[in-house]
Tab-separated table of C-alpha atoms in Angstrom:
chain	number	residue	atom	x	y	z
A	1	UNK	CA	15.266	6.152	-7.428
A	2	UNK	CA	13.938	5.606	-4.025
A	3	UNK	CA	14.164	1.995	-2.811
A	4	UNK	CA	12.912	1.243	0.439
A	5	UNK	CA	14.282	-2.278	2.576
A	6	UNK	CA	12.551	-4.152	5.171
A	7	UNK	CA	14.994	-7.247	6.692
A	8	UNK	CA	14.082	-9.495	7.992
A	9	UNK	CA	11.853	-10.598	5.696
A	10	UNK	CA	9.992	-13.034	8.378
A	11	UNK	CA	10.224	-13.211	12.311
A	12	UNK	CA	8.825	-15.720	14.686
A	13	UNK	CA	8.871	-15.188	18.234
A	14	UNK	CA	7.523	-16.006	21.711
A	15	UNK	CA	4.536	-14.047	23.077
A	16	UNK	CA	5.089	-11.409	25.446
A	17	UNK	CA	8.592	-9.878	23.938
A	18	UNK	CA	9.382	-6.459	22.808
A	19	UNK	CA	9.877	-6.488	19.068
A	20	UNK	CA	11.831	-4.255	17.295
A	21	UNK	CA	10.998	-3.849	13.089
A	22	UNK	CA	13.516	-2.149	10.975
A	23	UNK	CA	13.022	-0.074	7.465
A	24	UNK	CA	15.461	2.006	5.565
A	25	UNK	CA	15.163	3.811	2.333
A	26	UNK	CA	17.837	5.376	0.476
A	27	UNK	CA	16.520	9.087	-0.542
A	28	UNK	CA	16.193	11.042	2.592
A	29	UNK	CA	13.883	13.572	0.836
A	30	UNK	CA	10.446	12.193	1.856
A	31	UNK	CA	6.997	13.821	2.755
A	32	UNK	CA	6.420	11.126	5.300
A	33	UNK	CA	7.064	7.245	6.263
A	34	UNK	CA	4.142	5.792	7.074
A	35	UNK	CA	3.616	1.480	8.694
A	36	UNK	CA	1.149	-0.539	7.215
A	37	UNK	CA	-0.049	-3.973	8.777
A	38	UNK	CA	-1.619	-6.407	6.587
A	39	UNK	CA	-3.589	-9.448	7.611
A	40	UNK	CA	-3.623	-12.552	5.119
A	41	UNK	CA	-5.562	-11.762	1.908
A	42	UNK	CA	-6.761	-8.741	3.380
A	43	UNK	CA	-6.274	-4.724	2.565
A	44	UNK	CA	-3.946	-2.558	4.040
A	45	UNK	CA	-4.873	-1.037	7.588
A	46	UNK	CA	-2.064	2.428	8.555
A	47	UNK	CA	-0.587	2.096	11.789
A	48	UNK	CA	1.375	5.418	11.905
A	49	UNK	CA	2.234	7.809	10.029
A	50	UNK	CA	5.618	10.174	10.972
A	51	UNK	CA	5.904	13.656	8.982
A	52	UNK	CA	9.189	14.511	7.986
A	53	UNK	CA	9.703	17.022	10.466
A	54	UNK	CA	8.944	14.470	13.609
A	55	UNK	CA	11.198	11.887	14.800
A	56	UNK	CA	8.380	9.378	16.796
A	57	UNK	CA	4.858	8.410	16.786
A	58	UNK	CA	3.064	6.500	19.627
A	59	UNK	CA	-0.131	4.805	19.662
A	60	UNK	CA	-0.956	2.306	22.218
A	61	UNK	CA	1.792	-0.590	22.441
A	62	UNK	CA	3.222	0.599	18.811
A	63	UNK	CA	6.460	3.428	18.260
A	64	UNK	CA	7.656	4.443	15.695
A	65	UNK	CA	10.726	6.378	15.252
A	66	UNK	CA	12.617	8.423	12.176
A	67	UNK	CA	16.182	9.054	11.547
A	68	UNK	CA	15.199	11.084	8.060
A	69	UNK	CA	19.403	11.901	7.657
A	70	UNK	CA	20.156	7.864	8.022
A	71	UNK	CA	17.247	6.809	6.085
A	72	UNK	CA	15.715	4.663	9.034
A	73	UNK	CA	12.663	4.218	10.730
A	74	UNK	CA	11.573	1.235	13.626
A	75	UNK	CA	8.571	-0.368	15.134
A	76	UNK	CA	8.781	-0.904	18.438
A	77	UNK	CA	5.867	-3.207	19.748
A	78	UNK	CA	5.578	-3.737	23.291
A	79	UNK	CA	4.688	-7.104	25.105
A	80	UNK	CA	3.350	-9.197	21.657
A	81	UNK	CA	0.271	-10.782	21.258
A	82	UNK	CA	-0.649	-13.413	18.722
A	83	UNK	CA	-3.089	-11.043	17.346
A	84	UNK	CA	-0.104	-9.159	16.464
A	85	UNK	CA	0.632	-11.957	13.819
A	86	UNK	CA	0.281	-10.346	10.355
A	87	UNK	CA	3.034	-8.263	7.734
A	88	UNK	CA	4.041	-4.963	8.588
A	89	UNK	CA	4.859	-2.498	5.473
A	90	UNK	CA	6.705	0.414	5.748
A	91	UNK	CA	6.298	3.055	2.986
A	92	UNK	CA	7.698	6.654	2.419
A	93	UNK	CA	6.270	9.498	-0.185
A	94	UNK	CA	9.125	10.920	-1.722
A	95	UNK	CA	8.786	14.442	-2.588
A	96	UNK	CA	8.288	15.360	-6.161
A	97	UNK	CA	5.029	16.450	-6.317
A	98	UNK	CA	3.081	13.440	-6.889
A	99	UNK	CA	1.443	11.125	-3.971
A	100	UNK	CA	2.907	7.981	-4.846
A	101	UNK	CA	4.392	5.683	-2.138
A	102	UNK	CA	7.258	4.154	-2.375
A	103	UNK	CA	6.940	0.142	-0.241
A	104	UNK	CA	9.021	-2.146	1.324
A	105	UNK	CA	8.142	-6.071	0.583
A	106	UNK	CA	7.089	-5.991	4.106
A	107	UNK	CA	7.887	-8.838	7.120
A	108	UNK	CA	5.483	-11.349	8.219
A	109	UNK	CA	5.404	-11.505	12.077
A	110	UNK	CA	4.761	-15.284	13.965
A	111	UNK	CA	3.842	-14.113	17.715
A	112	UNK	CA	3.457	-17.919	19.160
A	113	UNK	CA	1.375	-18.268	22.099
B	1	UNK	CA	-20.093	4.122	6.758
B	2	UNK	CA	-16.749	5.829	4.687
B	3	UNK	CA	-14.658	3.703	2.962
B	4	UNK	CA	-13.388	1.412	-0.052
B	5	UNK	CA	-14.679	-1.262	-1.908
B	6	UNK	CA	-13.692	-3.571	-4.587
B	7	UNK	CA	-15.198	-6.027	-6.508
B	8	UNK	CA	-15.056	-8.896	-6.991
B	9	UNK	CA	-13.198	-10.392	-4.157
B	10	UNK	CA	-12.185	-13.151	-6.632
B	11	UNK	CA	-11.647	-13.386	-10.278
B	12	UNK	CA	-10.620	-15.948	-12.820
B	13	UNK	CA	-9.469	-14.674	-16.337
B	14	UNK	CA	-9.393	-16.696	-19.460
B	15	UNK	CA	-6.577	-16.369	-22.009
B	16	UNK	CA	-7.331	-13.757	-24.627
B	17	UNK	CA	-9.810	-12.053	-21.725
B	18	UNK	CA	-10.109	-8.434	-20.889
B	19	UNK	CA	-11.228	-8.007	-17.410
B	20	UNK	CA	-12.084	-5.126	-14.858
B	21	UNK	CA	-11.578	-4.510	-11.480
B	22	UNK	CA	-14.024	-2.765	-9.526
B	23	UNK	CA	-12.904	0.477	-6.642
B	24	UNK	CA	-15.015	2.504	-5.503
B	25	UNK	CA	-15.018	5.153	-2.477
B	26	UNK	CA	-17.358	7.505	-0.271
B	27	UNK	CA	-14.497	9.405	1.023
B	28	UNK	CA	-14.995	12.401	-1.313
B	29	UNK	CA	-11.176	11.950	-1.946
B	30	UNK	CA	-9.629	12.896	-5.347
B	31	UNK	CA	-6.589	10.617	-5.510
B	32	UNK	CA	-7.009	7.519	-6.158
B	33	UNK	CA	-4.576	4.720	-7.106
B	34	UNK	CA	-4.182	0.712	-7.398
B	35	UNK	CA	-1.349	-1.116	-6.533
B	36	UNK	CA	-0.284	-5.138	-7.776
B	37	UNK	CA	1.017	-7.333	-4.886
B	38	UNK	CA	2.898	-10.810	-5.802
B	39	UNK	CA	3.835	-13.174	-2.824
B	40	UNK	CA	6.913	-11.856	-0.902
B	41	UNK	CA	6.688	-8.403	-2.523
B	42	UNK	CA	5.414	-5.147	-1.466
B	43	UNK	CA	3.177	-3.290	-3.278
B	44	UNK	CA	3.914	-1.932	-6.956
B	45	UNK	CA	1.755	1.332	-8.584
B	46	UNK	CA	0.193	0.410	-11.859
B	47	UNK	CA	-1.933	3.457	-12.038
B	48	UNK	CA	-3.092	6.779	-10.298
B	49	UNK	CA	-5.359	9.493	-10.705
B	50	UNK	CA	-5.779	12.815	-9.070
B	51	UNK	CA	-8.278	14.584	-10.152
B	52	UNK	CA	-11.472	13.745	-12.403
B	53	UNK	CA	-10.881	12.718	-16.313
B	54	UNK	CA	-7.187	12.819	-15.723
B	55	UNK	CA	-4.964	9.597	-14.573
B	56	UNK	CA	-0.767	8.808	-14.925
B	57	UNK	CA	1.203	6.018	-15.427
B	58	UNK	CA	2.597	4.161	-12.057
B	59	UNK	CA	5.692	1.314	-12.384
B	60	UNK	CA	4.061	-1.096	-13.923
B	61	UNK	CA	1.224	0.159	-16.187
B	62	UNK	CA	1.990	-2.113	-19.568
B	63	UNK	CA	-1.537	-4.760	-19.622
B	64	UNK	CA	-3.523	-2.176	-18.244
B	65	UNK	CA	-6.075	0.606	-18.543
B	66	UNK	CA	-8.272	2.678	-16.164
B	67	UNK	CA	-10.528	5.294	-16.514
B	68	UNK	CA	-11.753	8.367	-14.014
B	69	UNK	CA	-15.343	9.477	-15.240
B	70	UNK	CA	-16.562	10.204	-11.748
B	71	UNK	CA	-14.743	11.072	-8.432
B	72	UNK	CA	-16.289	7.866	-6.499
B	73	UNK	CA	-15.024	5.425	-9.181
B	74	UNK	CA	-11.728	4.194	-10.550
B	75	UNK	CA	-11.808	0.979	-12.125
B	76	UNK	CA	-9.132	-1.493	-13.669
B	77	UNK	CA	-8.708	-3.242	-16.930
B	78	UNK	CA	-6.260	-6.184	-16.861
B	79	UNK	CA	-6.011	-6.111	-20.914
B	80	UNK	CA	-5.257	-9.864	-22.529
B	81	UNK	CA	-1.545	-7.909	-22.964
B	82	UNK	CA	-0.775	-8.592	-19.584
B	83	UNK	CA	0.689	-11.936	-19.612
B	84	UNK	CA	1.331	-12.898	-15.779
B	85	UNK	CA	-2.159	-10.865	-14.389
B	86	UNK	CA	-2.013	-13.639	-11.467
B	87	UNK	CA	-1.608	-11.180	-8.007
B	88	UNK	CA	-3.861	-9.652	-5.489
B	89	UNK	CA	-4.980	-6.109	-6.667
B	90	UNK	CA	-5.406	-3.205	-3.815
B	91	UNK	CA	-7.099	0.054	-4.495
B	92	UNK	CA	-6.496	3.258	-2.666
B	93	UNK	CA	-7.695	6.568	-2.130
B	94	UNK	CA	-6.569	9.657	-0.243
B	95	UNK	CA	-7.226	13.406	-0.182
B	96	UNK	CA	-4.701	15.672	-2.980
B	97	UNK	CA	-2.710	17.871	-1.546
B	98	UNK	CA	1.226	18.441	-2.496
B	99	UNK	CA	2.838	17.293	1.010
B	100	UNK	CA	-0.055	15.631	2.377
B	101	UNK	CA	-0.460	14.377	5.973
B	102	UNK	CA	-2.708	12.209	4.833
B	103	UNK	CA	-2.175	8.407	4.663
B	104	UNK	CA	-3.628	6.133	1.763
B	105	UNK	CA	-6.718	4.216	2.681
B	106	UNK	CA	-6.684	0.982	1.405
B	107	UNK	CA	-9.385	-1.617	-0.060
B	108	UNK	CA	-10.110	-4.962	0.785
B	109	UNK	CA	-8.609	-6.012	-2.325
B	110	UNK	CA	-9.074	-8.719	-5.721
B	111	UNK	CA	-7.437	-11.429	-6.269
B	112	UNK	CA	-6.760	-12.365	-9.757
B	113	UNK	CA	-6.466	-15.716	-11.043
B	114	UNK	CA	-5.798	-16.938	-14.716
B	115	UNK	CA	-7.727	-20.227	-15.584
């Protein structure tokens, strides 16, 4: 059964730093990992999605990067803002056939002004 | 403008109370699902549905039904078996296809309360 691990669970930290946000998952046959961010109370808003076959995804300040054979994938933020503050997700769609994803219980991010 | 929406935002239950959740989308996409989200935990699937008239069983079905009479629509019942329905509900949608590229969109979400 596919698990998939976000630690820390919570992070606090200065504005301005370079954050790093870890996921791993423990079936390497996946479709896709895909980060979520997540505002309090609020829906679910896709930050980047990586297709099996890629190994990194850019989109302004955000990176995110694959190691399919380890089972890990990070999000790199660059120079954090306070509107950054929210939980990321990370969630992978095993293959099988069916769509489902599979999440991680996410981390809640603190950027402090 | 495309997207999801749920209804109510909030909702209080009574014991003994069936209730429904509202998700609806102008996407024109056939899967649709809805997730349960307790504090500290990431999202668990209670139900999805991929096509018209036909739906599956997610994690954590047991308490609840859904229907899928029309493509736009998917809605929730949180049946009185459902003993702990307090959580914040989050529907999704996204277009079938085996391997997608696809992501999930997501809903604004319900919270659930029991009175």
């Amino acid at each position: 059964k596919q698990e998939v691990t976000q630690i820390p669970a919570a992070l606090s930290v200065p504005e301005g730093e370079n954050l790093v946000l870890n996921c791993s998952f423990t079936d390497s046959a996946i479709y896709n990992l895909q980060w979520f961010r997540q505002d309090p109370g609020k829906g679910l808003t896709s930050l980047l999605l990586i297709q099996s076959s890629q190994r990194e995804q850019t989109s302004g300040r955000l990176n995110a990067s694959l190691d399919k054979s380890s089972g890990r994938s990070t999000l790199y933020i660059a120079a954090s803002q306070p509107g950054d503050s929210a939980t990321y997700l990370c969630a992978v769609r095993p293959q099988g056939g069916s769509e489902k994803l599979v999440f991680g219980k996410g981390m809640k991010l603190t950027v402090n002004p | 403008d495309g997207g999801i929406t749920q209804s109510p935002k909030y909702l209080f239950r009574k014991e003994g109370q069936n209730v429904t959740l509202s998700c609806e989308q102008n996407l024109n996409h056939d899967a649709m699902y809805w997730y349960r989200q307790d504090p500290g935990q990431g999202l668990r699937l209670i139900y999805y549905s991929q096509i018209v008239n036909d739906f599956q069983k997610g994690d954590i079905a047991e308490g609840y039904s859904v229907s899928r009479e029309k493509k736009e629509s998917f809605p929730l019942t949180v049946t009185s078996a459902q003993k702990n329905p307090t959580a914040f509900y989050l529907c999704a949608s996204s277009p079938f296809e085996t391997g997608s590229r696809e992501t999930q969109y997501f809903g604004p979400g319900t919270r659930l309360l029991v009175l």
